[in-house]
Protein backbone atom coordinates (compact mmCIF):
# COMPACT_ATOMS: atom_id res chain seq x y z
CA UNK A 1 0.00 0.00 0.00
CA UNK A 2 1.40 3.35 -0.88
CA UNK A 3 1.33 5.75 2.01
CA UNK A 4 -1.28 8.43 1.98
CA UNK A 5 -1.52 9.59 -1.63
CA UNK A 6 -2.39 13.19 -2.52
CA UNK A 7 -4.95 11.89 -5.03
CA UNK A 8 -6.91 10.52 -2.10
CA UNK A 9 -7.43 14.00 -0.75
CA UNK A 10 -11.07 15.04 -0.88
CA UNK A 11 -10.52 18.48 0.61
CA UNK A 12 -13.07 17.76 3.35
CA UNK A 13 -10.91 17.88 6.46
CA UNK A 14 -12.75 15.35 8.65
CA UNK A 15 -13.07 12.88 5.78
CA UNK A 16 -9.37 13.19 4.91
CA UNK A 17 -8.37 12.73 8.55
CA UNK A 18 -10.37 9.48 8.71
CA UNK A 19 -8.94 8.19 5.42
CA UNK A 20 -5.41 9.00 6.55
CA UNK A 21 -5.94 7.06 9.76
CA UNK A 22 -7.34 4.11 7.80
CA UNK A 23 -4.31 4.05 5.53
CA UNK A 24 -2.04 4.22 8.58
CA UNK A 25 -3.81 1.24 10.20
CA UNK A 26 -3.67 -0.82 7.03
CA UNK A 27 0.04 -0.11 6.64
CA UNK A 28 0.56 -1.12 10.25
CA UNK A 29 -1.02 -4.46 9.47
CA UNK A 30 1.25 -4.88 6.45
CA UNK A 31 4.32 -4.20 8.57
CA UNK A 32 3.15 -6.53 11.32
CA UNK A 33 2.63 -9.31 8.77
CA UNK A 34 6.19 -8.90 7.59
CA UNK A 35 7.35 -9.32 11.19
CA UNK A 36 5.15 -12.41 11.60
CA UNK A 37 2.79 -10.63 14.03
CA UNK A 38 -0.14 -10.54 11.68
CA UNK A 39 -2.74 -12.30 13.78
CA UNK A 40 -2.76 -9.81 16.63
CA UNK A 41 -2.87 -6.89 14.21
CA UNK A 42 -5.66 -8.43 12.17
CA UNK A 43 -7.81 -8.57 15.28
CA UNK A 44 -6.95 -4.92 16.03
CA UNK A 45 -7.69 -3.83 12.50
CA UNK A 46 -11.02 -5.68 12.43
CA UNK A 47 -12.10 -4.04 15.69
CA UNK A 48 -10.98 -0.64 14.43
CA UNK A 49 -12.78 -1.07 11.10
CA UNK A 50 -15.99 -2.14 12.80
CA UNK A 51 -16.26 0.91 15.02
CA UNK A 52 -14.56 3.57 12.96
CA UNK A 53 -15.98 2.63 9.60
CA UNK A 54 -19.44 3.12 11.13
CA UNK A 55 -18.50 6.56 12.38
CA UNK A 56 -16.79 7.50 9.15
CA UNK A 57 -19.68 6.33 6.99
CA UNK A 58 -22.15 8.20 9.19
CA UNK A 59 -20.10 11.37 8.71
CA UNK A 60 -20.01 11.02 4.93
CA UNK A 61 -23.70 10.16 4.77
CA UNK A 62 -24.59 13.21 6.85
CA UNK A 63 -22.51 15.48 4.60
CA UNK A 64 -24.08 13.96 1.48
CA UNK A 65 -27.59 14.47 2.84
CA UNK A 66 -26.85 18.07 3.83
CA UNK A 67 -25.36 18.84 0.42
CA UNK A 68 -28.22 17.13 -1.47
CA UNK A 69 -25.78 14.83 -3.27
CA UNK A 70 -27.70 12.90 -5.97
CA UNK A 71 -25.48 9.80 -5.63
CA UNK A 72 -26.11 9.48 -1.88
CA UNK A 73 -28.26 6.32 -2.06
CA UNK A 74 -25.76 4.48 -4.20
CA UNK A 75 -22.90 5.60 -2.00
CA UNK A 76 -24.76 4.47 1.11
CA UNK A 77 -25.30 1.09 -0.52
CA UNK A 78 -21.52 0.76 -1.01
CA UNK A 79 -20.99 1.43 2.66
CA UNK A 80 -23.59 -1.22 3.50
CA UNK A 81 -21.83 -3.70 1.25
CA UNK A 82 -18.56 -2.95 3.01
CA UNK A 83 -20.19 -3.70 6.38
CA UNK A 84 -21.48 -7.04 5.10
CA UNK A 85 -18.11 -7.92 3.58
CA UNK A 86 -16.33 -6.92 6.77
CA UNK A 87 -18.58 -9.23 8.82
CA UNK A 88 -17.72 -12.03 6.41
CA UNK A 89 -13.99 -11.29 6.68
CA UNK A 90 -14.27 -11.31 10.48
CA UNK A 91 -16.01 -14.71 10.36
CA UNK A 92 -13.38 -16.16 8.10
CA UNK A 93 -10.67 -14.84 10.38
CA UNK A 94 -12.34 -16.22 13.51
CA UNK A 95 -12.50 -19.74 12.09
CA UNK A 96 -9.23 -19.76 10.18
CA UNK A 97 -6.31 -22.01 10.93
CA UNK A 98 -4.13 -20.53 8.17
CA UNK A 99 -3.42 -17.25 9.88
CA UNK A 100 -0.94 -15.74 7.52
CA UNK A 101 -3.10 -16.39 4.47
CA UNK A 102 -6.10 -14.84 6.19
CA UNK A 103 -4.12 -11.78 7.24
CA UNK A 104 -2.91 -11.41 3.67
CA UNK A 105 -6.45 -11.74 2.31
CA UNK A 106 -7.81 -9.17 4.73
CA UNK A 107 -4.94 -6.80 4.02
CA UNK A 108 -5.44 -7.10 0.26
CA UNK A 109 -9.19 -6.77 0.47
CA UNK A 110 -9.26 -3.70 2.67
CA UNK A 111 -6.43 -2.04 0.71
CA UNK A 112 -8.27 -2.52 -2.58
CA UNK A 113 -11.56 -1.42 -1.14
CA UNK A 114 -10.17 1.72 0.43
CA UNK A 115 -8.26 2.78 -2.68
CA UNK A 116 -11.23 2.24 -4.98
CA UNK A 117 -13.80 3.73 -2.68
CA UNK A 118 -11.84 6.85 -1.74
CA UNK A 119 -10.43 7.50 -5.21
CA UNK A 120 -13.71 7.09 -7.07
CA UNK A 121 -16.79 7.14 -4.89
CA UNK A 122 -15.69 9.48 -2.12
CA UNK A 123 -13.99 11.65 -4.73
CA UNK A 124 -17.21 11.96 -6.79
CA UNK A 125 -18.99 13.19 -3.73
CA UNK A 126 -16.13 15.56 -2.89
CA UNK A 127 -16.28 17.03 -6.42
CA UNK A 128 -19.95 17.75 -5.93
CA UNK A 129 -19.29 19.17 -2.50
CA UNK A 130 -16.54 21.48 -3.79
CA UNK A 131 -18.67 22.58 -6.75
CA UNK A 132 -21.31 23.71 -4.28
CA UNK A 133 -18.63 25.83 -2.65
CA UNK A 134 -18.70 24.02 0.67
FE1 LIG B 1 -14.64 7.49 3.00
FE1 LIG C 1 -17.63 6.62 1.38
XYZ file of C-alpha atoms and ligand atoms in Angstrom:
136
model
C 0.000 0.000 0.000
C 1.402 3.351 -0.879
C 1.326 5.752 2.009
C -1.282 8.432 1.979
C -1.516 9.590 -1.631
C -2.391 13.194 -2.523
C -4.949 11.895 -5.034
C -6.910 10.522 -2.096
C -7.433 14.000 -0.754
C -11.073 15.036 -0.876
C -10.515 18.480 0.612
C -13.070 17.758 3.347
C -10.911 17.880 6.455
C -12.750 15.351 8.649
C -13.073 12.881 5.776
C -9.374 13.191 4.912
C -8.370 12.725 8.547
C -10.367 9.476 8.710
C -8.938 8.192 5.424
C -5.405 8.998 6.546
C -5.939 7.057 9.762
C -7.340 4.107 7.799
C -4.307 4.054 5.529
C -2.038 4.218 8.582
C -3.806 1.239 10.195
C -3.673 -0.816 7.028
C 0.040 -0.105 6.639
C 0.562 -1.116 10.245
C -1.021 -4.462 9.474
C 1.249 -4.877 6.451
C 4.323 -4.197 8.565
C 3.146 -6.534 11.325
C 2.626 -9.312 8.772
C 6.189 -8.903 7.586
C 7.345 -9.320 11.194
C 5.147 -12.406 11.596
C 2.788 -10.635 14.030
C -0.141 -10.535 11.680
C -2.743 -12.298 13.779
C -2.760 -9.808 16.626
C -2.866 -6.888 14.212
C -5.655 -8.427 12.167
C -7.813 -8.569 15.283
C -6.950 -4.924 16.034
C -7.692 -3.831 12.501
C -11.017 -5.675 12.431
C -12.095 -4.040 15.692
C -10.982 -0.644 14.427
C -12.778 -1.066 11.101
C -15.986 -2.138 12.795
C -16.259 0.906 15.024
C -14.555 3.568 12.956
C -15.982 2.631 9.602
C -19.436 3.125 11.128
C -18.496 6.559 12.381
C -16.786 7.500 9.151
C -19.677 6.332 6.986
C -22.152 8.202 9.188
C -20.104 11.371 8.715
C -20.014 11.018 4.925
C -23.701 10.159 4.768
C -24.587 13.205 6.854
C -22.507 15.482 4.602
C -24.081 13.962 1.484
C -27.594 14.466 2.841
C -26.850 18.066 3.827
C -25.361 18.840 0.424
C -28.218 17.131 -1.469
C -25.779 14.831 -3.271
C -27.696 12.900 -5.966
C -25.480 9.802 -5.627
C -26.110 9.482 -1.882
C -28.260 6.315 -2.061
C -25.763 4.482 -4.202
C -22.899 5.602 -2.005
C -24.755 4.472 1.112
C -25.305 1.085 -0.524
C -21.517 0.764 -1.011
C -20.987 1.433 2.660
C -23.589 -1.221 3.502
C -21.833 -3.697 1.253
C -18.561 -2.949 3.014
C -20.186 -3.703 6.383
C -21.481 -7.042 5.100
C -18.107 -7.922 3.581
C -16.335 -6.921 6.774
C -18.583 -9.225 8.817
C -17.715 -12.025 6.407
C -13.989 -11.286 6.681
C -14.267 -11.315 10.482
C -16.014 -14.712 10.362
C -13.377 -16.157 8.101
C -10.671 -14.840 10.380
C -12.341 -16.225 13.509
C -12.500 -19.739 12.094
C -9.230 -19.755 10.183
C -6.309 -22.011 10.931
C -4.128 -20.530 8.174
C -3.424 -17.250 9.884
C -0.941 -15.745 7.519
C -3.102 -16.392 4.474
C -6.104 -14.838 6.185
C -4.119 -11.784 7.242
C -2.911 -11.408 3.668
C -6.449 -11.735 2.315
C -7.805 -9.167 4.731
C -4.945 -6.805 4.017
C -5.437 -7.102 0.260
C -9.195 -6.772 0.468
C -9.258 -3.696 2.671
C -6.433 -2.045 0.708
C -8.266 -2.515 -2.581
C -11.562 -1.415 -1.137
C -10.175 1.723 0.433
C -8.259 2.784 -2.676
C -11.231 2.238 -4.979
C -13.800 3.728 -2.676
C -11.836 6.855 -1.737
C -10.426 7.501 -5.207
C -13.709 7.091 -7.074
C -16.787 7.139 -4.886
C -15.685 9.485 -2.118
C -13.990 11.654 -4.727
C -17.209 11.961 -6.795
C -18.988 13.188 -3.732
C -16.126 15.561 -2.886
C -16.279 17.027 -6.422
C -19.951 17.746 -5.929
C -19.286 19.167 -2.496
C -16.544 21.480 -3.788
C -18.668 22.584 -6.748
C -21.312 23.709 -4.276
C -18.632 25.832 -2.654
C -18.696 24.017 0.665
Fe -14.639 7.495 2.999
Fe -17.631 6.623 1.383
